[in-house]
CSV table of C-alpha atoms in Angstrom, one decimal:
chain,number,residue,atom,x,y,z
A,106,MET,CA,38.1,28.3,24.6
A,107,ALA,CA,35.3,29.9,26.6
A,108,ALA,CA,34.4,26.6,28.2
A,109,ALA,CA,37.8,26.5,29.9
A,110,MET,CA,37.8,30.1,31.2
A,111,PRO,CA,38.5,29.9,34.9
A,112,LEU,CA,37.0,31.6,37.8
A,113,VAL,CA,39.7,33.8,39.3
A,114,VAL,CA,40.0,34.7,43.0
A,115,GLY,CA,42.3,37.2,44.6
A,116,VAL,CA,44.2,35.9,47.6
A,117,ASP,CA,46.1,38.2,50.0
A,118,GLY,CA,46.7,35.9,52.9
A,119,SER,CA,44.2,37.6,55.2
A,120,GLU,CA,41.5,35.7,57.1
A,121,PRO,CA,38.6,37.4,55.4
A,122,SER,CA,40.2,36.6,52.0
A,123,LEU,CA,40.4,32.9,52.9
A,124,ASP,CA,37.1,32.6,54.7
A,125,ASP,CA,35.0,34.6,52.3
A,126,ALA,CA,36.5,35.0,48.8
A,127,VAL,CA,38.1,31.6,48.5
A,128,ASP,CA,35.2,29.6,50.0
A,129,TRP,CA,32.7,31.5,47.9
A,130,ALA,CA,34.8,31.1,44.7
A,131,ALA,CA,35.4,27.4,45.3
A,132,ARG,CA,31.6,26.7,45.6
A,133,ASP,CA,30.8,28.9,42.6
A,134,ALA,CA,33.5,27.3,40.4
A,135,ALA,CA,32.0,23.9,41.3
A,136,LEU,CA,28.5,25.1,40.5
A,137,HIS,CA,29.6,26.3,37.0
A,138,THR,CA,32.0,23.4,36.4
A,139,ARG,CA,34.9,25.8,36.0
A,140,PRO,CA,38.5,25.6,37.1
A,141,LEU,CA,39.5,27.9,39.9
A,142,HIS,CA,42.6,30.1,39.5
A,143,LEU,CA,44.1,31.7,42.6
A,144,VAL,CA,46.1,34.9,42.2
A,145,HIS,CA,48.3,36.3,44.9
A,146,ALA,CA,50.0,39.6,44.0
A,147,ALA,CA,53.3,39.6,46.0
A,148,GLY,CA,55.5,42.6,46.3
A,149,PRO,CA,59.3,42.4,46.1
A,150,GLY,CA,60.8,40.2,48.8
A,151,ALA,CA,57.5,38.7,49.9
A,152,ASP,CA,57.1,35.0,50.5
A,153,PRO,CA,54.1,33.9,48.4
A,154,SER,CA,54.1,30.3,49.4
A,155,GLY,CA,52.0,30.6,52.6
A,156,PRO,CA,48.9,32.4,51.3
A,157,VAL,CA,48.8,30.3,48.1
A,158,THR,CA,49.2,27.0,49.9
A,159,ALA,CA,46.6,27.9,52.5
A,160,ALA,CA,44.1,29.1,49.9
A,161,SER,CA,44.6,26.0,47.6
A,162,GLU,CA,44.0,23.7,50.6
A,163,ARG,CA,40.9,25.5,51.6
A,164,ALA,CA,39.4,25.5,48.2
A,165,ALA,CA,40.1,21.8,47.8
A,166,ASN,CA,38.3,21.1,51.1
A,167,VAL,CA,35.3,23.2,50.2
A,168,SER,CA,34.9,21.7,46.7
A,169,PRO,CA,36.8,18.3,46.4
A,170,GLY,CA,37.8,17.5,42.9
A,171,LEU,CA,37.9,21.1,41.8
A,172,ARG,CA,40.5,21.9,39.2
A,173,LEU,CA,42.9,24.3,40.8
A,174,SER,CA,45.8,26.4,39.7
A,175,SER,CA,47.7,29.4,41.1
A,176,GLU,CA,49.8,32.3,40.1
A,177,VAL,CA,52.0,34.8,42.0
A,178,PRO,CA,52.5,37.9,39.8
A,179,ARG,CA,55.1,40.5,40.9
A,180,GLU,CA,52.8,43.5,40.5
A,181,ASP,CA,50.1,45.3,42.3
A,182,ALA,CA,46.8,43.5,43.0
A,183,VAL,CA,44.6,45.7,40.9
A,184,SER,CA,46.8,45.3,37.7
A,185,ALA,CA,47.2,41.6,38.3
A,186,LEU,CA,43.5,40.9,38.7
A,187,ILE,CA,42.4,43.1,35.9
A,188,GLY,CA,44.9,41.4,33.6
A,189,LYS,CA,43.6,37.9,34.5
A,190,GLY,CA,40.1,39.2,34.2
A,191,ARG,CA,40.5,39.5,30.4
A,192,GLN,CA,40.4,35.8,30.1
A,193,ALA,CA,38.3,34.9,33.1
A,194,PHE,CA,34.7,33.6,33.7
A,195,ALA,CA,34.6,36.1,36.6
A,196,LEU,CA,36.8,37.7,39.3
A,197,VAL,CA,36.2,37.2,43.0
A,198,VAL,CA,37.6,39.4,45.7
A,199,GLY,CA,37.1,39.7,49.5
A,200,ALA,CA,35.5,42.8,51.1
A,201,THR,CA,38.4,43.4,53.5
A,202,GLY,CA,42.2,42.8,53.4
A,203,ARG,CA,45.5,43.3,55.2
A,204,GLY,CA,47.1,46.5,56.4
A,205,GLU,CA,46.5,49.1,59.1
A,206,LEU,CA,43.5,50.5,57.2
A,207,THR,CA,42.1,47.1,56.5
A,208,GLY,CA,38.7,47.9,55.3
A,209,LEU,CA,39.9,50.8,53.1
A,210,LEU,CA,42.9,48.9,51.7
A,211,LEU,CA,41.2,46.0,50.0
A,212,GLY,CA,38.0,48.0,49.6
A,213,SER,CA,39.9,50.3,47.3
A,214,VAL,CA,41.2,47.2,45.4
A,215,GLY,CA,37.8,45.8,45.1
A,216,LEU,CA,36.3,49.0,43.8
A,217,ALA,CA,39.1,49.5,41.3
A,218,VAL,CA,38.8,46.0,40.0
A,219,ALA,CA,35.0,46.2,39.8
A,220,ALA,CA,35.4,49.5,37.9
A,221,ARG,CA,37.9,48.3,35.4
A,222,ALA,CA,37.6,44.6,34.8
A,223,ASP,CA,36.3,43.2,31.5
A,224,CYS,CA,34.4,40.4,33.2
A,225,PRO,CA,31.9,40.2,36.1
A,226,VAL,CA,33.4,41.0,39.5
A,227,VAL,CA,32.0,39.5,42.8
A,228,VAL,CA,32.9,41.3,46.0
A,229,VAL,CA,32.2,38.8,48.8
A,230,ARG,CA,30.7,40.4,51.8
A,231,GLY,CA,28.0,39.8,54.4
A,232,SER,CA,27.5,37.2,57.1
A,233,GLN,CA,27.9,33.5,56.7
A,234,GLU,CA,24.2,33.0,56.1
A,235,HIS,CA,24.3,35.4,53.2
A,236,ARG,CA,27.4,33.6,51.7
A,237,SER,CA,26.2,30.1,52.1
A,238,GLY,CA,23.1,30.1,50.0
A,239,ARG,CA,20.7,30.0,52.9
A,240,PHE,CA,18.1,32.3,51.4
A,241,ARG,CA,17.8,30.6,48.0
A,242,ARG,CA,17.3,33.9,46.4
A,243,ILE,CA,19.2,36.2,44.0
A,244,VAL,CA,18.4,39.9,43.5
A,245,VAL,CA,19.1,41.9,40.4
A,246,GLY,CA,18.7,45.6,39.9
A,247,VAL,CA,16.9,46.6,36.7
A,248,GLU,CA,17.2,50.0,35.1
A,249,ASP,CA,15.2,51.5,32.3
A,250,GLY,CA,17.0,51.3,28.9
A,251,THR,CA,19.8,48.8,28.2
A,252,GLU,CA,22.1,49.6,31.0
A,253,SER,CA,21.3,46.5,33.0
A,254,ASP,CA,20.6,44.0,30.2
A,255,ARG,CA,23.8,42.1,30.7
A,256,ALA,CA,23.4,42.1,34.5
A,257,VAL,CA,19.9,40.6,34.1
A,258,GLU,CA,21.2,37.9,31.8
A,259,TYR,CA,23.9,36.9,34.4
A,260,ALA,CA,21.4,37.0,37.2
A,261,PHE,CA,19.2,34.5,35.4
A,262,ARG,CA,22.3,32.3,34.8
A,263,GLU,CA,23.2,32.4,38.5
A,264,ALA,CA,19.6,31.6,39.6
A,265,HIS,CA,19.6,28.7,37.1
A,266,VAL,CA,22.7,27.0,38.4
A,267,ARG,CA,21.7,27.6,42.0
A,268,ARG,CA,18.1,26.5,41.4
A,269,CYS,CA,16.8,29.5,43.4
A,270,GLU,CA,14.4,32.4,43.1
A,271,LEU,CA,15.3,35.5,41.2
A,272,VAL,CA,13.9,38.8,42.5
A,273,ALA,CA,14.1,41.6,39.9
A,274,VAL,CA,13.9,45.0,41.4
A,275,HIS,CA,13.2,48.2,39.5
A,276,ALA,CA,13.1,51.4,41.7
A,277,TRP,CA,11.4,54.5,40.4
A,278,ASN,CA,10.4,58.0,41.4
A,279,ALA,CA,7.3,59.9,40.4
A,280,PRO,CA,7.9,63.2,38.5
A,281,LEU,CA,8.0,66.4,40.5
A,282,GLY,CA,4.5,67.8,40.8
A,283,ALA,CA,2.7,64.6,40.3
A,284,LEU,CA,-0.8,64.4,41.7
A,285,PRO,CA,-1.2,62.4,44.9
A,286,GLU,CA,-3.8,60.1,43.2
A,287,PRO,CA,-3.3,60.3,39.5
A,288,PRO,CA,-6.2,59.3,37.2
A,289,PRO,CA,-5.8,56.0,35.4
A,290,GLY,CA,-3.7,56.3,32.3
A,291,SER,CA,-2.5,59.7,33.2
A,292,TRP,CA,1.2,60.5,32.4
A,293,TYR,CA,1.4,61.5,36.1
A,294,ALA,CA,1.2,57.8,36.9
A,295,LEU,CA,4.5,57.3,35.0
A,296,GLU,CA,7.9,57.7,36.5
A,297,ALA,CA,10.5,60.1,35.2
A,298,HIS,CA,11.4,57.5,32.6
A,299,ARG,CA,9.6,56.9,29.4
A,300,ARG,CA,7.8,53.7,30.4
A,301,PRO,CA,5.7,52.5,33.4
A,302,PRO,CA,7.8,50.6,36.0
A,303,ALA,CA,6.0,47.3,35.4
A,304,GLN,CA,6.7,47.6,31.6
A,305,VAL,CA,10.4,48.3,32.3
A,306,LEU,CA,10.6,45.0,34.2
A,307,ASP,CA,8.6,43.1,31.6
A,308,ASP,CA,10.8,44.2,28.8
A,309,ALA,CA,14.0,43.5,30.7
A,310,LEU,CA,12.9,40.0,31.8
A,311,ARG,CA,11.2,38.7,28.7
A,312,GLY,CA,14.2,37.4,26.8
A,313,PRO,CA,16.2,35.9,29.6
A,314,ALA,CA,13.0,34.2,31.0
A,315,LYS,CA,12.7,32.4,27.7
A,316,ARG,CA,16.3,31.2,27.8
A,317,TYR,CA,15.9,30.1,31.5
A,318,PRO,CA,12.3,28.8,31.8
A,319,ASP,CA,13.1,27.0,35.0
A,320,VAL,CA,13.9,30.2,36.9
A,321,VAL,CA,11.1,31.4,39.2
A,322,VAL,CA,11.1,35.3,38.8
A,323,SER,CA,9.5,37.7,41.3
A,324,PRO,CA,9.3,41.2,39.7
A,325,ARG,CA,9.3,44.0,42.2
A,326,THR,CA,8.7,47.7,41.5
A,327,VAL,CA,9.6,50.1,44.3
A,328,GLU,CA,8.8,53.8,44.5
A,329,GLY,CA,11.9,55.4,46.0
A,330,PRO,CA,15.7,55.5,45.8
A,331,ALA,CA,17.3,52.5,44.0
A,332,ARG,CA,20.0,52.1,46.7
A,333,SER,CA,17.4,51.7,49.5
A,334,ALA,CA,15.3,49.2,47.4
A,335,LEU,CA,18.3,47.1,46.5
A,336,LEU,CA,19.9,47.1,50.0
A,337,GLY,CA,16.5,46.1,51.4
A,338,ALA,CA,16.1,43.2,49.0
A,339,ALA,CA,19.7,42.1,49.5
A,340,ALA,CA,19.1,41.7,53.2
A,341,GLU,CA,17.4,38.4,52.4
A,342,ALA,CA,19.5,37.3,49.4
A,343,ASP,CA,22.5,35.2,48.6
A,344,LEU,CA,23.7,37.4,45.8
A,345,LEU,CA,23.0,40.9,44.5
A,346,VAL,CA,23.7,41.5,40.8
A,347,VAL,CA,24.0,45.0,39.3
A,348,GLY,CA,25.2,46.4,36.0
A,349,ALA,CA,28.0,48.9,35.5
A,350,GLY,CA,27.7,51.6,32.8
A,351,ALA,CA,29.9,51.9,29.7
A,352,ARG,CA,33.3,53.3,30.4
A,353,GLN,CA,33.8,57.0,29.8
A,354,GLY,CA,37.6,57.0,29.6
A,355,ARG,CA,38.3,57.3,33.3
A,356,PRO,CA,38.3,54.2,35.6
A,357,GLY,CA,35.5,54.1,38.1
A,358,LEU,CA,33.0,56.3,36.4
A,359,GLN,CA,30.8,53.5,35.2
A,360,LEU,CA,30.2,52.1,38.7
A,361,GLY,CA,28.1,55.1,39.7
A,362,VAL,CA,27.1,56.3,43.1
A,363,ILE,CA,24.5,53.5,43.7
A,364,ASN,CA,26.9,50.7,43.1
A,365,HIS,CA,29.5,52.3,45.4
A,366,VAL,CA,26.9,52.3,48.2
A,367,LEU,CA,26.0,48.7,47.5
A,368,LEU,CA,29.6,47.5,47.4
A,369,HIS,CA,30.1,49.1,50.8
A,370,HIS,CA,26.9,48.3,52.6
A,371,ALA,CA,25.1,45.3,51.0
A,372,GLN,CA,24.5,42.4,53.4
A,373,CYS,CA,25.3,39.8,50.8
A,374,PRO,CA,27.9,39.3,48.0
A,375,VAL,CA,27.6,41.8,45.1
A,376,MET,CA,28.3,40.9,41.5
A,377,VAL,CA,29.1,43.9,39.2
A,378,VAL,CA,28.5,43.1,35.6
A,379,PRO,CA,30.2,45.5,33.1
A,380,ARG,CA,28.3,46.7,30.1
A,381,LYS,CA,30.1,45.7,26.9
């Protein structure tokens, strides 16, 4: 049943994995009243008891009373997490991991999981103040069209359970050759999309706002690159939510350049919501 779907967190035994991913996942599972399932992908001959025990104890300390379970699949981390994600409320991974090329190693796992998972994926990154809910703010990136509809819905849900502000950001660029001061109502005042920026936000937010009337929403239109606008907003946020495009047959394509930048450089945890 959907109500019993767990929040799944990847554990690799590294300090960042424990301090960041497990702590964040334990708090989030408690907020959503979900069980937490810890997954440690262990290679042949590896002893899985240490990482799983440490992670379980840590999660229990962060959120006492949390329903916990664990699993040690004998396969690579990406395959294991993607498999569990088919029946998960969400997947949580840390931003760094073990190995000589620490940042690259788990970074590649996080990117692969975010690109291929069927459920939302949270890459836990940023400083302690960004991971602890200090800012009382969630940011969501809003695109024209339906690409980010599911991300907006999830962002409202997260803001609702956290009882915090939701900042909805839509970045746009004026068409080439636009006048410096376009007359009112002129098509020059529009961005390269079909609708004015404010209307893009209004249309995207209208439905979820009715379903979550308690969420305080701050719409924000920014002229300029989306990655800069979202990175700037995420600097004072507890979570950044973005959508991923429909799959085109090859893993990773739906993430897009902007999401790659955000997953590497955002100052707060990033949730990537796949488009169904």
